[in-house]
Structure formats: structure tokens, C-alpha cells
Short mmCIF file of C-alpha atoms in Angstrom, two decimals:
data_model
loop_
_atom_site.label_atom_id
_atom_site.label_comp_id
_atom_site.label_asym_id
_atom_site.label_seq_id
_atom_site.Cartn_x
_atom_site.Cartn_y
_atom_site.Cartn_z
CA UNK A 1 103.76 125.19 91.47
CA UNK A 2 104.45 121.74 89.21
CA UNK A 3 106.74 121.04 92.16
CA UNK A 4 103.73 119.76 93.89
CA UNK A 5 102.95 116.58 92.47
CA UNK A 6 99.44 115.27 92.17
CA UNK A 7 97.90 118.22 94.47
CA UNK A 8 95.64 119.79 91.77
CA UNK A 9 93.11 120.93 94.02
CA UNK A 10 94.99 122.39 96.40
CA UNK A 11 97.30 124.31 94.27
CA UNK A 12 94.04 125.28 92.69
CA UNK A 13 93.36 126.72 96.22
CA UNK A 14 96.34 128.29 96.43
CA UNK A 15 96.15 130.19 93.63
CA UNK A 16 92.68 131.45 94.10
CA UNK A 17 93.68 132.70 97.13
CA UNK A 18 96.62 134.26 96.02
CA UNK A 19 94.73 136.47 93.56
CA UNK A 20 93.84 138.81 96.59
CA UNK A 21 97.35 139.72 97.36
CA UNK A 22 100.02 137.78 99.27
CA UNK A 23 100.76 139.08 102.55
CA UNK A 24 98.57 139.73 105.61
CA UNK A 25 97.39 136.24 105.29
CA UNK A 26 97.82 133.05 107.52
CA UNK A 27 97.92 129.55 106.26
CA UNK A 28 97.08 126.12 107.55
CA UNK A 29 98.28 123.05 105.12
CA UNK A 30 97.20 120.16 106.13
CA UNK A 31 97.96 116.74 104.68
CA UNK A 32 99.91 112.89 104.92
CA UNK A 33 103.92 112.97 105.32
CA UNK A 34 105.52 113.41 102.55
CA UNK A 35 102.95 114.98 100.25
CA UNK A 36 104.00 118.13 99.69
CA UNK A 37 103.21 120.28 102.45
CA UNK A 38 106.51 121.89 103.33
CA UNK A 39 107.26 122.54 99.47
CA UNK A 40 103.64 123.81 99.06
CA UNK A 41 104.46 126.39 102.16
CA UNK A 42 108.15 127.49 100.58
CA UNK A 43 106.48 127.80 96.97
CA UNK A 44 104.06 130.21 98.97
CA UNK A 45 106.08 132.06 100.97
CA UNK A 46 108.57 132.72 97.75
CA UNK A 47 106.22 134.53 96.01
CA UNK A 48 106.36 137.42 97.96
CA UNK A 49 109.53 137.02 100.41
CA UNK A 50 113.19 136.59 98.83
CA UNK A 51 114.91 133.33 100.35
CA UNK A 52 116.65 134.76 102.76
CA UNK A 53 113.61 136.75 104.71
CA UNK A 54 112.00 133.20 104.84
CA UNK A 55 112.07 131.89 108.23
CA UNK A 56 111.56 128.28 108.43
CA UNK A 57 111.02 126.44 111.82
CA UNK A 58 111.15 122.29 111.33
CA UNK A 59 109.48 121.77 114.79
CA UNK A 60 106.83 123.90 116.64
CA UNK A 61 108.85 122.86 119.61
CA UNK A 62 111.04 125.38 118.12
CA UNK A 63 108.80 128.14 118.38
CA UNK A 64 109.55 129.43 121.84
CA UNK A 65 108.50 132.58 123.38
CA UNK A 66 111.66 134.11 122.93
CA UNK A 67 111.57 133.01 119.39
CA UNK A 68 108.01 134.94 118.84
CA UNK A 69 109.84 137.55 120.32
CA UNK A 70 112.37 137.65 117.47
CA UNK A 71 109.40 137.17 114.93
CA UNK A 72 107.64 140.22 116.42
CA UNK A 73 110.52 142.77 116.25
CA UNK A 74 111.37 141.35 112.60
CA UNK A 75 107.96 141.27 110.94
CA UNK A 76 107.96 144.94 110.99
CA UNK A 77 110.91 145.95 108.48
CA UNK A 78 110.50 145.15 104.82
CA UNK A 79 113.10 142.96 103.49
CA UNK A 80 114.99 141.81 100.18
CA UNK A 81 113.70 142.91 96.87
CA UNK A 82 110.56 141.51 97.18
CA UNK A 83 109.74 142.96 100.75
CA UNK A 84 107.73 140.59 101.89
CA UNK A 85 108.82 138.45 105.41
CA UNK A 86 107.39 134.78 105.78
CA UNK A 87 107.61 132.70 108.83
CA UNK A 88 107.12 128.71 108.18
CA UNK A 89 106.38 126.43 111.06
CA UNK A 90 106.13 122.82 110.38
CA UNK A 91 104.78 120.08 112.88
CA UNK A 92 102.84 123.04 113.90
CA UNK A 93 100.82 120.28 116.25
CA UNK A 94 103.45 120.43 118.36
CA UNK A 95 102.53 124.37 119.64
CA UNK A 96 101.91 124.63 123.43
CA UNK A 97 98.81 126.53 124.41
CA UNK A 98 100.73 129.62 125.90
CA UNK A 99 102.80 129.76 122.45
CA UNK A 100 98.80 129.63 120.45
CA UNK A 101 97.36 132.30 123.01
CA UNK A 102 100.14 134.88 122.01
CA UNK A 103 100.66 133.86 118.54
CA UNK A 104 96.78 134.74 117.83
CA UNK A 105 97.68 138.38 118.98
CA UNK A 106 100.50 138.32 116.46
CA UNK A 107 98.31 137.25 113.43
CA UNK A 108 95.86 139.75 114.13
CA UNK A 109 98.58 142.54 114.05
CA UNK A 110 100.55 140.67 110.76
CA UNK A 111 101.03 143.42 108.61
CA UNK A 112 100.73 143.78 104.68
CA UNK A 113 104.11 142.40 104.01
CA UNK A 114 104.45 139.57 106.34
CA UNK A 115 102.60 135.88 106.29
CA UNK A 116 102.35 132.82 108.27
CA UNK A 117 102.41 129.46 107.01
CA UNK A 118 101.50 126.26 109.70
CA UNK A 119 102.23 122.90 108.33
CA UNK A 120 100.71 119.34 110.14
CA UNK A 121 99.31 116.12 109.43
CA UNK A 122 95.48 114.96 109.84
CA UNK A 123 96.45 112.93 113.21
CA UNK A 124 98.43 115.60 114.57
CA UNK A 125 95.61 118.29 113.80
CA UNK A 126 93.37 116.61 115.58
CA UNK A 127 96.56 115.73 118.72
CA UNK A 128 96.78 119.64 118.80
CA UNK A 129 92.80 120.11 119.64
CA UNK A 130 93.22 116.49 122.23
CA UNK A 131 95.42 118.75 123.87
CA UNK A 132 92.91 120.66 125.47
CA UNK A 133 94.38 123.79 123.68
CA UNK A 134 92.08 125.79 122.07
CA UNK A 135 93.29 125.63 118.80
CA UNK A 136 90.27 126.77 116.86
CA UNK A 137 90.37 130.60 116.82
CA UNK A 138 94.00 130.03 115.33
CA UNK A 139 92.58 127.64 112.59
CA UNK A 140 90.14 130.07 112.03
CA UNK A 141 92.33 133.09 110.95
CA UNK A 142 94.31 130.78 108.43
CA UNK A 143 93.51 129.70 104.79
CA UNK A 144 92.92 125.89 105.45
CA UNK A 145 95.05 123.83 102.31
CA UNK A 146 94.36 119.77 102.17
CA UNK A 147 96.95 118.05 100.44
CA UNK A 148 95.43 114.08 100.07
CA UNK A 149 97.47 110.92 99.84
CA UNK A 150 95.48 108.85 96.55
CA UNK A 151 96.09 105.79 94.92
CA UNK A 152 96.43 109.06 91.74
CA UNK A 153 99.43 110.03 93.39
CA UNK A 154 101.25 106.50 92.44
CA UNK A 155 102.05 107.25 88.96
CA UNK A 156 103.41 111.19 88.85
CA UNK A 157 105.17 110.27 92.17
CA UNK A 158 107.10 107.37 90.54
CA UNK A 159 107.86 109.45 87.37
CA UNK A 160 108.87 112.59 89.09
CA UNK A 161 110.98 110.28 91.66
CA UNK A 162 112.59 108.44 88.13
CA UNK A 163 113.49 111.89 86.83
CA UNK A 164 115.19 112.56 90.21
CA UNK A 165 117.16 109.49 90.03
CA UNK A 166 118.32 109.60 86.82
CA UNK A 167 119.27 113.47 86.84
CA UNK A 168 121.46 112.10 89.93
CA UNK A 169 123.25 109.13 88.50
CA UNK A 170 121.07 106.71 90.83
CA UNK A 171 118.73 105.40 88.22
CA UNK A 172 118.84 101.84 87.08
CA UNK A 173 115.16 100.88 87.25
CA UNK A 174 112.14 101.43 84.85
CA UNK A 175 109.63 103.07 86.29
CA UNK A 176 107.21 99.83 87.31
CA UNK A 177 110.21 99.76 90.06
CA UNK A 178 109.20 102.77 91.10
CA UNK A 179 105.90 102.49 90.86
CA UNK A 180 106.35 99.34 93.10
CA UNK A 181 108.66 102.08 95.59
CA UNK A 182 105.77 104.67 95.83
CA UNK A 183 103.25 101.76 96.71
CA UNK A 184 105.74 100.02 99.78
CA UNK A 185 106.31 103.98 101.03
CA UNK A 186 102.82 104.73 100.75
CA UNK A 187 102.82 107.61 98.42
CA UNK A 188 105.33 109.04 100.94
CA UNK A 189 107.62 111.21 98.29
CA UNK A 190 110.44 112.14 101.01
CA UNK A 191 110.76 108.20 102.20
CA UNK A 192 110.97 107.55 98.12
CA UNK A 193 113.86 110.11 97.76
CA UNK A 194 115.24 108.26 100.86
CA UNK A 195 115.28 105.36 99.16
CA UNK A 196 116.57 106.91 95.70
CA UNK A 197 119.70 108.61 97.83
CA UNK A 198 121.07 105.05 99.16
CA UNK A 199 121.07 103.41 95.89
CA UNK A 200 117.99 101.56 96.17
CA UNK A 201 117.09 101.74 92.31
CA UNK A 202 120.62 101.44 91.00
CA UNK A 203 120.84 97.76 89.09
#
């Protein structure tokens, strides 16, 4: 999990819970953009569901009911040398209350090879519940994962972005530049890889 940068406690988490087996389980991550959270949910999903048997959906908008209609006839074949299905929603504040109604039935019926991992910021947690959707019984059957955005994340986000870069060819800075680059993108890794990608730290 060293993919995760500065996240000790919640990989901590992670691990613990991991300990009682992988699938059947549900999981809420929870955290500032560009922290970690989508990695976090593919490093979790991976370790019981071969690539290709994770299903990854960028957009809760995505999640239709036709599309929980796909998830329900696929969760219940075994897959890949692992076995093991996983289904990955990000912006998972974005669910309409019909979609949470139903997909509560489907978690309770999950079986031992499948898991569910929700991804969504602090502000959009708490948009989700403004909704007047009762989110909370769907909270409730997922293992709840913080990630937190720290002035400790500076430093291993500027060295882990400076190894980027200079595995790429894009380096040209020392690493008080990118120091300086995790500080103006607010500990935001994926706007600092942005930034790495057009050149910004070439000389």
C-alpha cells in the first residue's frame, strides 16, 4: 500500500480490516481531492479481484438502474484467478435516492466473493445527506476510511511527485520546487501530476 502517500492511519485501517477476509464487505473512503482515495479503493479491490473483474465507475451519475442491473447478474459468478468481483464508485455523492434504496438490498445480498468500494469528499458526504436522501443505513453497512489533507503530507507528496518526474524525463527542479508545487495545489497529488505532465518543473 506505499502507493498511498502520507495515509498511515488509514492504511493502518485498511489492513486491520482486511485481516477478516476480503469480500462480503462494503467500503466508504472518505477524504480531500487528490489524496488518495481512488488508489486506496483499486489497492483494495486488487487484493482479491484480478484487474479485469474490477469495475470502476468515475461518477455515481453513472450508476444507473440498468447499470445495478448489470452489477446484480455479474456479482454472482466467480471471476479471474483470484475470484473475487469488485465494483468501485467514485463521487459516490452524486447517488440519487432511488439508486441508495436498491443498492442497500444489493449489499445485504453481496456475497463472499464480491465487495463494494464508495469513494467522496467531506463536502460532498455531507451534499449526499442535504439531499434529503437517507444516506445513513448505506454508510452504516460500509467500513468508513478517512484519508486527511496535513501540512505532513507536503514533504512525501513533493518527493514521490520528484520521483515521478524524473522517472518521466520532466524533472528539472529540486525538490523545494516541489515542495513549493504541493503547497500552491494544496496537497492535491493529481493537480501536482497535472502540473508535472505539462512541463511545469522542467528548467
Amino acid at each position: 500500500m506505499e502507493e498511498v502517500i502520507g495515509q498511515g492511519d488509514a492504511v493502518k485501517d485498511v489492513e486491520v480490516s482486511l485481516r477478516s477476509g476480503w469480500g462480503g464487505k462494503s467500503w466508504w473512503i472518505n477524504g480531500p481531492s487528490g489524496t488518495g482515495k481512488t488508489t486506496l479503493a483499486r489497492i483494495i479491490a486488487s487484493q482479491g479481484a484480478d484487474e479485469m473483474f474490477v469495475e470502476e465507475y468515475d461518477s455515481a451519475d453513472c450508476v444507473t438502474s440498468e447499470a445495478l442491473s448489470q452489477i446484480e447478474q455479474g456479482m454472482c459468478f466467480y471471476g479471474g484467478r483470484r475470484g473475487g468481483r469488485a465494483y468501485i464508485i467514485n463521487e459516490a455523492h452524486a447517488l440519487k435516492g432511488p439508486i441508495v434504496r436498491r443498492l442497500l438490498g444489493i449489499l445485504e445480498r453481496a456475497p463472499d466473493h464480491v465487495i463494494f468500494v464508495f469513494t467522496t469528499t467531506a463536502q460532498g458526504q455531507k451534499r449526499l445527506f442535504d439531499k434529503e436522501i437517507d444516506a445513513g443505513p448505506l454508510l452504516s453497512r460500509c467500513i468508513y476510511i478517512e484519508l486527511r489533507n496535513t501540512a505532513g503530507l507536503t514533504r512525501p507528496f513533493a518527493e514521490r511527485c520528484r520521483e515521478i518526474a524524473m522517472a518521466e524525463g520532466l524533472d528539472g527542479q529540486p525538490v523545494e520546487a516541489y515542495i513549493a508545487l504541493a503547497r500552491q495545489s494544496n496537497n492535491n497529488f493529481r493537480a501536482m501530476l497535472q502540473a508535472v505532465q505539462a512541463g511545469k518543473m522542467l528548467v
